[in-house]
Amino acid sequence: MKIKLIALDLDETVLHNDGSFSAFTKRILTQIAATGCYVVIASGRSFHTLPQELTSFSGISYAITSNGAALYDLSLRKLLLRHTISEQAVQQILQYAQTCSAPLEVFCNGEAHASSTYVSYPERYGRGKKAAAYIQQTRIPESNLMAFAMERQKEIEGFDFSCLTDAQQKQVTADLLKQVAEIRITSSGHHLVEIMHCRAGKESMLQRLAEQLAIKQSEVLAFGNGENDVAMLQWAGMGVAVRNAAPACLEAADVVTDSNEEDGVAKFLETQMQNGGFLQYR
């Protein structure tokens, strides 16, 4: 199989657990990009929370962000396509948030926003040390998050609820699917409820990009670790899960490679290069 486009989830897939981008992975992606193969980020993160080391890396062409709600051309730093949640759905989600104990995060114009209290004291909401540091590094604090979201209701790409337990995650998911129309819910991590427009999704945005680049589905290789990667791995010509992936992701994958801590993505790609899996075509 000749690969012309590679889609990469970031957290706990390409990146190490401390968020670092290894020199080995960088070298392999540089070599692959030199063959003419497109390398694309496919992340649950909003655009401005992506590591600058990756968005400025010449080997990566495009970024699918906010779980497939937005697509960016990295060379031009330009938004190409975006699916925002309908105003009615935004209002219904915000109304629900007022009765829900799980903290809400708002993704708008490529940025992540949360209440000032949550950003200042994430540990009060059950967030561990690693999650707390990430929240404080990437979330813009809002003194009145509800008012902010209502003012920007035409521009919202997604919402997150950070639940404390499996039971709460299931309940919040069930409530929202029952009460709010035209939304899609997924999860990239423990107890997260991630909401986007029903047309959004990593796989649907990846399909749009592949069509734009005249690349066949069979020529797409995708890597992931979370439940939000399942549909993307199923859609791609070949879907690869890292060994540390969620059970649903492991089940959806065609192949399982080593863990993110072991540079499993880079190892798999290096083997593909050695076997002639990449074709220079541009």
Backbone as a ProteinNet text record, in pm:
[ID]
protein_1_A
[PRIMARY]
MKIKLIALDLDETVLHNDGSFSAFTKRILTQIAATGCYVVIASGRSFHTLPQELTSFSGISYAITSNGAALYDLSLRKLLLRHTISEQAVQQILQYAQTCSAPLEVFCNGEAHASSTYVSYPERYGRGKKAAAYIQQTRIPESNLMAFAMERQKEIEGFDFSCLTDAQQKQVTADLLKQVAEIRITSSGHHLVEIMHCRAGKESMLQRLAEQLAIKQSEVLAFGNGENDVAMLQWAGMGVAVRNAAPACLEAADVVTDSNEEDGVAKFLETQMQNGGFLQYR
[TERTIARY]
85.1	0	88.1	65.3	137.9	63.8	135.2	76.1	106.4	2.8	21.5	-19.3	-87.4	-128.6	-128.5	-68.3	-62.8	-130.8	-228.6	-299.5	-252.5	-212	-151.7	-230.3	-286.6	-331	-206	-219	-101.3	-86.3	-173.5	-155.9	-166.9	-62.6	-52.2	-52.5	-26.4	-7.7	129.5	147.2	277.8	362.5	297.8	371	391.4	502.4	527.4	433.2	428.1	334.9	362.7	487.6	519.9	495.1	437.3	404.9	517.3	628.4	744.2	732.6	799.5	802.7	944.5	963.6	1097.7	1177.5	1309.8	1398.9	1385.8	1364.4	1347.8	1223.1	1111.8	987.4	1002.3	1066	1086.8	1169.8	1272.5	1358.5	1279.6	1200	1123.4	1019.3	949.5	848.4	911.8	1031.3	1103.7	1136.8	1181.6	1214.3	1090.3	980.4	856.6	804	805	757.6	841.1	969.1	1057.5	1021	948.4	905.3	784.2	721.2	600.1	473.6	485.8	370.2	324.1	194	139.1	133.7	176.7	166	70.2	-34.5	-144.6	-170.1	-179.8	-223.5	-373.3	-417	-561.1	-584.2	-619.4	-619.2	-752.7	-776.6	-890.7	-864.9	-739.8	-704.6	-756.4	-782.4	-811.8	-679.5	-687.6	-568	-460.9	-499.7	-399.9	-345.5	-394.4	-336.9	-243.5	-227.7	-132.9	9.7	98.8	238.2	299.4	360.8	419.9	527.7	594.7	698.5	642.7	516.3	455.3	393.9	328.6	265.3	367.6	489.5	595.8	689.6	663.1	747.5	716	816.6	794.4	743.4	761.4	717.4	568.3	496	351.7	276.1	184.6	119	-9.5	-94.4	-227.5	-254.8	-355.6	-398.4	-549.7	-599.3	-740.9	-751.1	-834.2	-838.3	-980.5	-989.3	-1117.7	-1200.6	-1134.3	-1200.6	-1266.1	-1203.3	-1256	-1352.9	-1359.5	-1446.4	-1379.9	-1246.1	-1176	-1057.6	-1023.4	-909.9	-826	-694.3	-602	-491.9	-452.2	-331.3	-218.6	-123.2	-19	81.3	106.6	202.6	152	19.4	-41.6	-96.7	-98	-161.1	-304.6	-375.9	-508	-613	-728.1	-842.6	-907.3	-920.9	-979	-1126.4	-1164.2	-1301.5	-1333	-1457.8	-1496	-1643.4	-1674.4	-1812.6	-1839.5	-1922.7	-1957.2	-2090.2	-2105.8	-2229.4	-2340	-2461	-2571.3	-2599.5	-2650.9	-2681.5	-2781.9	-2881.4	-2979.7	-2913.6	-2824.3	-2754.6	-2664.2	-2597.4	-2512.1	-2595	-2709.2	-2794.5	-2842.2	-2876.2	-2922.7	-2809.4	-2689.8	-2574.9	-2539.8	-2544.7	-2514.5	-2620.6	-2744.6	-2850.8	-2826.6	-2788.7	-2758.6	-2638.3	-2538	-2416.5	-2445.4	-2550.1	-2584.1	-2635.1	-2677	-2727.2	-2628.4	-2515.4	-2418	-2296.8	-2252	-2138.1	-2004.1	-2001.5	-1876.1	-1839.1	-1714.5	-1674.3	-1680.5	-1714.7	-1732.1	-1611.9	-1571.7	-1471.2	-1533.1	-1496.3	-1554.2	-1443.2	-1463.5	-1365.8	-1420.1	-1352	-1403.1	-1288.6	-1303.6	-1202	-1061.2	-1051.8	-920.9	-862.5	-939.7	-890.7	-977.5	-918.3	-989.8	-1011.5	-1136.3	-1173.4	-1237.2	-1213.7	-1274.4	-1291.8	-1368.8	-1391.3	-1260.3	-1247.9	-1126.4	-1096.7	-1200.7	-1181.9	-1125.6	-1179.2	-1132.3	-986.8	-951.4	-813.2	-717.4	-761	-674.5	-659.5	-767.1	-764.9	-821.8	-761.8	-817.1	-818.1	-728.3	-723.7	-850.5	-919.5	-1044.9	-1153.5	-1133.8	-1231.5	-1182.3	-1088.5	-1041.9	-935.6	-881.3	-778.7	-645.3	-573	-441.4	-337	-214.9	-106.6	-80.5	-73.3	-46.5	-159.4	-284.4	-399.2	-409.5	-381	-388.3	-288.1	-167.1	-64.4	-106.7	-164.6	-208.9	-321.1	-415.4	-526.9	-474	-382.1	-330.7	-244.6	-185.2	-103	-185.5	-302.8	-375.3	-511.5	-570.9	-705.5	-700.4	-784	-797.4	-903.6	-867.8	-966.3	-1071.3	-1196.2	-1308	-1379.2	-1397.6	-1465.7	-1612.8	-1670.8	-1809.2	-1812.4	-1788.4	-1778.3	-1909.9	-2021.9	-2151.8	-2177.9	-2148.3	-2168.8	-2077.9	-1953.8	-1860.4	-1915.4	-1962	-2012.1	-2136.7	-2223.7	-2344.3	-2307.1	-2207.2	-2164	-2102.1	-2038.2	-1968.5	-2043.7	-2172.8	-2245.8	-2246.1	-2214.7	-2207.4	-2070.5	-1974.8	-1835	-1781	-1866.2	-1818.5	-1800.8	-1680.2	-1645.2	-1680.9	-1677.3	-1704.9	-1707.9	-1753	-1754.7	-1695.1	-1640.5	-1599.3	-1662.7	-1708.2	-1739.2	-1635	-1569.9	-1469.3	-1533.1	-1578.7	-1651.4	-1556.7	-1608.4	-1527	-1530.2	-1638.3	-1653.5	-1706.3	-1694.2	-1753.1	-1903.8	-1965.7	-2111.2	-2155.6	-2083.9	-2119.8	-2098	-1989.3	-1963	-2076.4	-2121.3	-2230.3	-2360.5	-2385	-2508.2	-2509.7	-2398	-2389.6	-2406	-2341.5	-2353.1	-2497.7	-2562.4	-2701.3	-2794.1	-2775	-2859.1	-2847.6	-2724.4	-2702.7	-2756.8	-2734.9	-2786.2	-2938.2	-3000.5	-3146.1	-3200.8	-3128.6	-3181	-3138.3	-3027.6	-2970.2	-2961.3	-3012.3	-3010.5	-2884.8	-2851.1	-2743.7	-2607.1	-2581.5	-2448.4	-2391.4	-2263.1	-2190.7	-2105.8	-2097.5	-2020.7	-1915.2	-1794.9	-1686.2	-1604.3	-1491.4	-1405.1	-1261.8	-1170.8	-1029.2	-953.4	-1020.1	-951	-1045	-988.3	-1060.9	-1168.1	-1294.7	-1409.3	-1444.6	-1384.6	-1418.5	-1542.9	-1630.2	-1743.6	-1719	-1688.8	-1649.5	-1757.9	-1807.3	-1924.6	-1886.3	-1939.3	-1914.7	-2038.4	-2035.2	-2144.6	-2150	-2269.7	-2285.9	-2209.5	-2174.1	-2097.7	-1947.2	-1907.3	-1764.4	-1717.6	-1586.9	-1526.8	-1392.4	-1298.4	-1167.1	-1176.4	-1259	-1266.5	-1333.9	-1438.1	-1508.2	-1420.7	-1345.8	-1256.8	-1138.1	-1091.7	-982.5	-1027.7	-1150.2	-1205	-1213.2	-1257.5	-1265.3	-1126.9	-1027.9	-892	-836.5	-857	-807.4	-869.2	-997.8	-1064.8	-1006.5	-979	-922	-783.9	-708.1	-572.2	-569.6	-687.1	-698.7	-626.9	-644.9	-585.4	-696	-673	-771.7	-774.2	-888.2	-903.2	-799	-772.3	-676.7	-533.6	-509.2	-374.4	-353.6	-448.7	-443.2	-408.2	-313.1	-270.1	-298.2	-365.8	-402.2	-357.3	-314.3	-269.2	-353.2	-384.4	-460.3	-450	-512.7	-512.2	-644.8	-732.1	-852	-980.5	-1089.3	-1220.7	-1252.7	-1200.5	-1225.1	-1145.9	-1060.2	-983.8	-1044.3	-1141.8	-1194.5	-1244.8	-1332.1	-1390	-1282.5	-1183.5	-1074.9	-994.2	-962.2	-887.1	-968.2	-1098.3	-1184.7	-1196.7	-1198.4	-1213.4	-1085.7	-971.1	-844.1	-816.1	-736.1	-695.1	-626.5	-549.3	-492.1	-498.7	-553.5	-560.8	-467.8	-384.8	-286	-307	-317.4	-329.4	-197.3	-161.3	-47.2	-91.1	4.6	-27.9	-99.7	-80.2	-143.1	-284	-337.7	-468	-583.1	-695.4	-819.4	-866.1	-938.4	-984	-1057.9	-1145.4	-1222.1	-1131.6	-1026.7	-932.3	-848.3	-804.9	-729.4	-812.5	-939.9	-1028.5	-1051	-1055.1	-1082	-960.9	-841.5	-719.1	-692.8	-629	-580.8	-450.6	-372.9	-241.2	-222.1	-149.8	-111.4	40.7	90.2	233	272.9	399.1	445.7	379.1	394.4	329.1	388.8	319.6	371.1	504.1	522.4	647.6	763.5	731.3	833.1	845.3	787.2	790.3	732	619.5	558.1	520.7	474.1	436.6	558.6	667.1	788.6	846.5	841.7	892.9	812.8	680.2	596.4	624.3	636.8	662.7	799.6	897.6	1030.9	1027.5	953.1	939.7	869.8	765.4	695.9	788	872.1	966.6	1064.4	1111.3	1205.8	1142.2	1010.4	938.3	879.2	914.3	866.5	722.6	674.9	535.2	499.5	598.9	571.3	616.5	535.1	558.8	572.3	679.8	696.3	610.2	515	421.1	394.3	438.7	409.2	513.9
-120.1	0	124.3	214.4	340.3	445.7	508.7	607.5	747.1	830.5	967.9	1071.2	1025.7	1117.6	1042.5	1103.1	1044.8	1139.8	1090.2	1168.4	1125.4	1221.5	1193.8	1256.6	1174.8	1226.5	1264.3	1355.8	1404	1343.6	1384.2	1347.9	1197.9	1141.9	999.1	911.9	974.6	899.2	931.2	1053	1096.7	1154.1	1230.9	1296.3	1200.3	1217.6	1142.3	1192.1	1121.4	1157	1295.3	1342.2	1476.4	1583.8	1543.6	1638.6	1664	1594.9	1620.6	1549.6	1605.8	1558.2	1507.8	1377.4	1320.8	1351.4	1355.3	1381	1271.2	1147.8	1035.4	1053.4	1088.1	1110	1226.7	1332.4	1448.8	1410.6	1331	1289.6	1205.6	1111.9	1025.7	1105.9	1196.6	1277.5	1369.7	1419.4	1502.2	1421.8	1300.3	1213.5	1180.5	1154	1119.8	1239.7	1358	1477.8	1504.9	1472.1	1494.3	1406.7	1297	1210.8	1267.1	1370	1425.4	1381.2	1298	1252.8	1364.5	1388.2	1488.5	1433.1	1512.3	1477.2	1577.1	1524.7	1608.4	1580.9	1685.8	1673.4	1647.3	1555.4	1530.7	1520.6	1632.2	1642.8	1689.4	1654.2	1707.9	1848.8	1889.8	2024.5	2132.2	2251	2365.9	2417.9	2496.2	2531.8	2599.6	2697.7	2776	2705.2	2584.3	2505.5	2396.3	2388.4	2293	2335.7	2242.3	2279.3	2355	2467.6	2549.4	2473	2381.4	2301.6	2221.8	2182.7	2106	2195.6	2304.1	2391.1	2465.7	2479.9	2546.9	2447.8	2319.6	2215.3	2200.7	2217.9	2221.6	2088.8	1980.4	1850.5	1826.5	1914.2	1896.7	2001.7	1956.8	2044.9	2108.5	2027.3	2071.8	2029.6	2092.9	2054.8	2046.5	1929.3	1909.2	1925.1	2016.7	2049.8	2040.4	2053.6	2050.9	1929.8	1813.6	1686.7	1688.6	1760.5	1763	1875.4	1974.7	2090.1	2194.7	2189.5	2291.5	2230.6	2291.5	2249.4	2371.8	2361.4	2471.7	2430.1	2524.9	2511.3	2573.5	2492.2	2541.4	2630.4	2604.9	2687.8	2830.8	2844.9	2977.1	3031.3	2946	2981.8	3027.9	2949.6	2991.5	2885.5	2931.7	2844	2814.3	2684.7	2644.8	2607.8	2546.2	2498.3	2485.1	2517.8	2507	2471	2380.9	2347.1	2400.6	2501.9	2554.1	2494.1	2487.6	2436.8	2540.5	2495.7	2588.4	2672.9	2791.5	2881.5	2818.5	2749.2	2684.5	2579.4	2499.3	2396.9	2460.4	2569.3	2639.8	2683.3	2742.4	2789.6	2673.7	2562.3	2446.1	2385.7	2381.8	2327.8	2417.7	2548	2641.4	2633	2614.5	2598	2471.9	2364.2	2238.9	2256.9	2331.8	2350.8	2416	2495.8	2563.2	2464.9	2345.9	2245.5	2130.6	2136.7	2027.6	2066.7	1977.4	2007.7	1995.4	1929.6	1915.9	2049.4	2093.4	2220.5	2216.5	2331	2345.1	2417.5	2374.5	2444.9	2479.5	2595.1	2645.8	2664.5	2609.5	2620.4	2712.3	2823.6	2930.3	2992.3	2995.6	3056.3	3004.2	2874.8	2813.1	2828.7	2885.6	2904.9	2828.6	2795.8	2723.3	2815.6	2823.7	2912.5	2831.6	2874.8	2810.7	2915.9	2882.6	2979.1	3009.1	3129.1	3170.9	3080.6	3039.4	2953.3	2818.1	2763.2	2632.5	2640	2745.5	2760.8	2782.5	2855.8	2884.3	2765.7	2687.3	2578.1	2448.8	2397.1	2276.4	2154.4	2151.7	2037.2	2028.2	2138.5	2137.1	2058.6	2043.3	1973.3	1832.8	1783.3	1646.9	1628	1735.8	1723.1	1690.3	1595	1557.6	1661.2	1637.6	1734.4	1762.6	1656.4	1673.7	1749.8	1710	1776.3	1921.1	1945.8	2082.1	2173.1	2123.4	2203	2233.7	2133.9	2153.5	2257.1	2248.1	2344.3	2486.3	2503.9	2637.4	2692.6	2604.7	2649.1	2684.3	2621.8	2633.2	2701.1	2713.6	2770.1	2919.6	2994.7	3138	3156	3215.4	3228.8	3335.2	3302.6	3396.2	3415	3539.1	3565.9	3526.1	3534.6	3491.5	3409.3	3280.2	3193.8	3186.8	3182.8	3174.9	3297.9	3414.4	3538.1	3541.4	3497.5	3492.3	3402.8	3283.3	3188.1	3240.9	3307.3	3363	3472.3	3552.2	3658.3	3601.3	3484	3422	3300.7	3293.7	3170.4	3131.8	3223.9	3191.4	3135.3	3137.5	3106	2984.9	2910.8	2804.2	2672.3	2619	2492.3	2372.2	2390.7	2277.1	2313.4	2217.3	2226.3	2098.7	2111.4	1994.5	2003.1	1890	1876.1	1781	1821.5	1737.5	1669.8	1547.7	1475.9	1409.2	1378.8	1318.9	1166.9	1108.7	963.9	911.3	780.7	717.4	736.4	724.1	737.1	877.2	979.6	1115.9	1138.7	1084.8	1097.7	1037.3	919.3	852.7	931.6	987	1061.5	1190.6	1263.4	1388.9	1361.5	1257.6	1221.7	1189.5	1107.3	1069.3	1190.3	1277.1	1395.7	1485.4	1510.7	1603.1	1547	1419.6	1358.9	1360.2	1354.1	1356.4	1498.1	1595.8	1731.4	1823.8	1790	1882.1	1813.7	1880.7	1823.8	1865.5	1789.6	1819.2	1833.4	1749.1	1747.4	1606	1598.4	1471.9	1474.9	1364.1	1357.7	1249.2	1283	1186.5	1209.7	1139.4	1156.6	1123	1213.3	1190.5	1146.4	1147.9	1113.6	1077.5	1045.6	995.9	1093.4	1050.6	1123.9	1250.7	1272.5	1390.2	1364.7	1466.1	1465.5	1579.8	1547.4	1647.5	1660.5	1781.7	1808.3	1891.5	1853.6	1927.9	1919.1	1984.7	1976.5	1835.4	1791.9	1653.7	1625.7	1730.7	1708.8	1707	1744.1	1746	1605.1	1589.1	1460.2	1450.1	1384.2	1371.5	1301.4	1197.3	1121.3	1200	1277.9	1353.8	1467.3	1532.3	1639.2	1582.1	1466	1400.7	1361	1314.2	1278.9	1401.2	1513.8	1637.8	1679.7	1669.7	1709	1615.5	1485.9	1389	1415.3	1444	1473.8	1599.9	1699.9	1825.3	1802.5	1708.3	1679.3	1567.1	1518.9	1409.3	1283.9	1252.8	1134.1	1034.3	908.8	804.6	764.3	715.6	666.2	558.5	473.7	364.4	413.7	539.9	597.3	677.4	666	739.4	644	687.4	613.6	701.3	647.6	727.4	659.4	741.3	693.1	756	677.8	732.9	649.8	701	630.1	638.3	731	755.1	716.2	725.2	696.7	794.1	915.9	1013.9	985	882	841.6	719.4	656.1	529.3	542.5	639.4	654	688.4	766.1	801.1	678.2	593.6	471	375.8	373	286.8	338.8	470.5	528.5	516.8	536.2	537.5	403.8	409.9	287	192.1	247.2	169.3	251.5	193.1	258.7	190.4	269.2	215.3	275.1	189.5	233.8	210.2	302.3	278.1	180.9	110.6	3.5	53.7	179.7	236.9	291	261.5	316.4	259.5	330.1	284	155.9	69.8	-57.6	-41.1	57.2	76.3	112.6	186.4	226	106.6	25.6	-95.6	-189.2	-199	-287	-234.6	-103.9	-44.1	-48.1	-61.8	-51.7	-175.6	-154.8	-266.1	-321.9	-233.1	-269.4	-198.7	-263	-200.5	-188.6	-68.9	-45.3	-22	5.3	29.8	154.7	175.1	286	420.7	526.7	661.1	686.1	629.3	647.8	577.2	478.9	403.3	450	565	618.6	519.2	459.5	358.3	409.4	534.3	590.9	598.7	655.5	670.5	535.1	438.4	305	242.7	255.9	200.3	268.8	401.1	475.8	442.8	425.9	389.5	255.5	161.2	30.5	43.1	127.4	148.8	209.7	302.6	363.8	259.7	175.4	72	-27.2	-44	-136.9	-68.9	57.9	128	171.2	204.4	240.5	382.9	463.6	604.4	637.8	712.8	740.7	890.9	931.3	1073.5	1104.3	1193.1	1216.6	1364.3	1451.9	1593.6	1655.2
0	0	0	-94.6	-100.6	-18.7	72.2	161.9	111.2	99.3	54.9	159.6	264.5	371.6	503.9	605.2	740	836.4	910.4	1011.2	1149.6	1230.6	1360.4	1474.7	1560.6	1689.3	1768	1862.4	1934.1	2073.4	2165.5	2306.3	2326.9	2386.7	2416.9	2291.1	2176.1	2051	1994.2	1943.6	1894.2	2006.9	2093.6	2203.2	2319.5	2388.1	2510.3	2619.2	2730	2837.3	2895.9	2884.6	2934.3	2829	2714.4	2609.1	2510.3	2524	2438.3	2303.1	2205.8	2067.8	2044.6	2040.1	2043.1	1916.6	1932	1818.9	1713.9	1758.2	1665.8	1580.5	1644.4	1570.8	1473.7	1518.1	1432.2	1309.1	1328.6	1215.9	1116	1165.8	1075.7	998.3	1065.1	996.4	892.4	920.8	823.9	698.9	718.3	604.8	522.5	590.6	520.2	442.1	503.4	434.2	309.3	314.6	199.9	80.4	104.7	-5.1	-77.9	-21.9	-80.8	-11.5	90.3	166.2	260.2	265.3	356	497.9	594.2	734.9	799.1	863.8	912.6	1060.5	1139.6	1278.7	1279.8	1365.5	1384.3	1534.7	1595.6	1741.5	1798	1923.2	1995.3	2044	2042.8	2089.7	1994	2049	1964.1	1906.8	1799.8	1723.6	1808.7	1887.9	1960.8	2084.9	2112.6	2221.5	2168.7	2036.1	1979	2013.6	2038.3	2067	1949.4	1978.5	1872.8	1797	1866.8	1803.1	1686.3	1695.2	1587	1480.4	1518.9	1419.9	1336.1	1387.6	1311.6	1243.9	1261.6	1204.9	1056.2	972.4	827.3	770.6	844.8	795.6	807.4	877.2	897.9	816.6	731.4	634.2	684.2	748.9	789.3	932.7	993	1127.6	1133.6	1169.9	1202	1352.5	1398.9	1540.9	1596.7	1728	1798.5	1758.5	1755.1	1720.5	1582.6	1490.8	1354.9	1327.6	1415.1	1391.6	1303.4	1292.6	1214.9	1141	1028	946.2	912.5	936.8	911.1	814.7	729.9	649.4	732.2	775.8	865.2	793.6	666.9	594.8	579.6	566.4	550.6	681.3	785.8	914.1	889.3	808	761.9	793.7	844.1	865.3	731.3	698.2	570.8	582	692.2	709	856.9	893	1033.9	1044.6	1139.3	1173	1313.5	1325.3	1456.6	1503.2	1633	1691.9	1670.8	1642.7	1617.7	1741.7	1719.6	1830.7	1927.2	1873.4	1959.6	2048.3	1988.6	2066.1	2171.1	2135.2	2232.1	2352.6	2326.9	2435.8	2523.2	2462.3	2538.8	2623.1	2566.9	2641.2	2758.5	2737.5	2846.1	2956	2916.6	3015.7	3097.8	3030.5	3100.9	3193.5	3149.8	3229.5	3364.1	3371.5	3496.5	3602.4	3558.9	3653.3	3672.8	3602.8	3604.5	3688.3	3774.8	3862	3790.4	3675.4	3600.8	3536.2	3549.2	3489.1	3336.7	3279.9	3135.7	3075.8	2955.1	2876.2	2741.8	2687.6	2564	2461.5	2341.1	2234.5	2126.6	2106.2	2021.3	1941.5	1809.8	1723.2	1751.9	1774.1	1792.8	1930.5	2023.9	2160.4	2259.7	2374.4	2479.7	2598.9	2645.1	2755.2	2868.4	2989.7	3106.8	3215.5	3318.8	3426.6	3499.8	3548.8	3619.5	3738.2	3808.9	3925.4	3884.8	3777.3	3729.8	3684.5	3613.6	3566.7	3684.2	3782.9	3897.7	3991.4	4007.5	4105.7	4046.9	3940.2	3876.3	3968.1	4065.7	4157.1	4242	4261.9	4337	4262	4132.9	4049.4	4013.1	4091.4	4072.4	3967	3914.5	3813	3877.9	3821.5	3871.7	3836.1	3880	3861.8	3714.3	3632.3	3489.5	3420.9	3448.1	3387	3431.4	3559.2	3611.7	3540.7	3520.1	3452.2	3308.6	3241.3	3102.7	3096.5	3189.2	3193.5	3211	3303.3	3332.1	3218.9	3140.7	3027.8	2904.4	2889.8	2762.4	2770.4	2887.8	2899	2929.1	2858.3	2884.9	2992.6	3106.8	3215.7	3186	3217.3	3198.4	3331.6	3372.4	3499.1	3491.9	3372.9	3351.2	3222	3234.3	3117	3040.9	3112.7	3048.1	2961.7	3014.2	2938.6	2816.2	2834.3	2721.7	2610.9	2648.6	2549.4	2479.6	2552	2490.2	2389.7	2422	2331.1	2203.4	2214	2100.5	2046.3	2067.5	2038.1	1890.3	1800.5	1658.4	1619.3	1711.7	1678.3	1754.4	1822.2	1910.9	1835.9	1843.5	1777.6	1863.8	1995.1	2081.4	2228.4	2308	2453.6	2511.7	2631.9	2711.1	2848.7	2900.7	3042.3	3100.5	3208.4	3273.9	3394.8	3375.3	3479.8	3579.3	3697.1	3802.7	3800.6	3749.2	3753.5	3620.7	3601	3483.4	3480.8	3596.7	3604.8	3563.3	3608.6	3570.8	3421	3368.2	3224.7	3142.2	3181	3109.8	3121.7	3240	3262	3182	3184.8	3109.9	2960.5	2912.3	2771	2734.5	2815	2788.5	2793.2	2892.3	2905.8	2782.7	2740.9	2629.8	2498.2	2473.7	2350.9	2347.5	2464.6	2473.1	2457	2510.5	2518.2	2403.8	2337.9	2238.7	2101.7	1999	1863.8	1788.2	1686.1	1591.5	1657.2	1758	1818	1809.6	1826.7	1832.9	1959.1	2028.2	2152.4	2141.4	2186.9	2188.6	2315.3	2326.5	2443.2	2405.1	2438.5	2411	2535.3	2649.2	2771.6	2884	2996.6	3112	3156.8	3151.8	3203.1	3125.5	3008.9	2929.8	2844.9	2838.8	2746.5	2649.1	2523.1	2424.3	2318.2	2299.9	2217.4	2096.2	1980.7	1857.8	1769.1	1656.2	1560.4	1503.7	1467.5	1419.2	1290.7	1213.5	1090.7	1115.5	1236.5	1268.4	1303.9	1306.4	1339.1	1269.5	1332.8	1271.2	1135.7	1128.5	1004.3	893	925.8	821.5	769.5	859.1	813.9	737.1	778.6	706.9	565.9	555.9	424.8	334.5	389.4	310.9	262.4	350	312.5	205.6	222.2	124.6	-12.8	-16.3	-143	-206.5	-124.1	-172.2	-233.9	-177.6	-224.8	-328.2	-368.4	-466.3	-418.7	-291.5	-230.9	-199.8	-236.1	-212.8	-65.8	-22.7	114.9	145.8	48.2	67.6	84	51.1	59.6	187.7	280.6	406.8	520.9	604	722.6	843.8	945	1062.8	1191.1	1288	1418.2	1528.7	1632	1743.3	1868.3	1974.2	2102.8	2177.8	2138.3	2218	2149.2	2223.7	2164.9	2052.4	2061.1	1955.3	1828.8	1832	1713.6	1644	1705.5	1654	1510.7	1484.6	1351.2	1247.6	1287.1	1195.4	1157.3	1254.9	1226.5	1139.8	1161.7	1080.5	937.8	920.4	786.5	703.9	765	692	624.2	518.1	452.4	546.9	639.9	749.4	876.7	981.8	1111.5	1209.1	1276.8	1369.6	1508.3	1607	1746.5	1817.9	1906.4	1993.9	2103.7	2160.6	2254.3	2380	2414.3	2533	2504.1	2387.7	2345.8	2427.1	2422.2	2485.3	2416.7	2488.8	2430.2	2298.2	2287.8	2164.2	2047.7	2076.3	1971.7	1928.1	2023.3	1990.6	1903.2	1935	1859.8	1717.9	1702.4	1571.2	1478.3	1534.6	1456.4	1372.9	1258.4	1176.4	1233.2	1295	1347.7	1481.3	1571.3	1698.6	1701.2	1729.7	1738.6	1883.8	1908.8	2044.6	2102.8	2231	2300.6	2260.6	2300	2272.5	2342.3	2460.3	2533.5	2463.6	2381.8	2308.1	2163.1	2129.7	1993.4	1893.1	1931.8	1846.4	1708.5	1699.1	1568.9	1478.2	1529.8	1449.2	1409.6	1499	1466.7	1352.6	1358.9	1253.5	1120.3	1122.7	1000.2	942.3	1026.4	978.8	905.9	960.3	895.8	760.8	754.6	628.4	523.2	565.4	471.6	418.6	507.4	466.5	370.2	381.5	294.2	170.6	151.2	31.6	39.6	157.2	174.5	138.6	100.3	69	-71.7	-143.4	-283.7	-304.5	-369	-401.5	-523.1	-507.7	-617.2	-644.5	-557.1	-581.8	-674.3
[MASK]
++++++++++++++++++++++++++++++++++++++++++++++++++++++++++++++++++++++++++++++++++++++++++++++++++++++++++++++++++++++++++++++++++++++++++++++++++++++++++++++++++++++++++++++++++++++++++++++++++++++++++++++++++++++++++++++++++++++++++++++++++++++++++++++++++++++++++++++++++++++++++

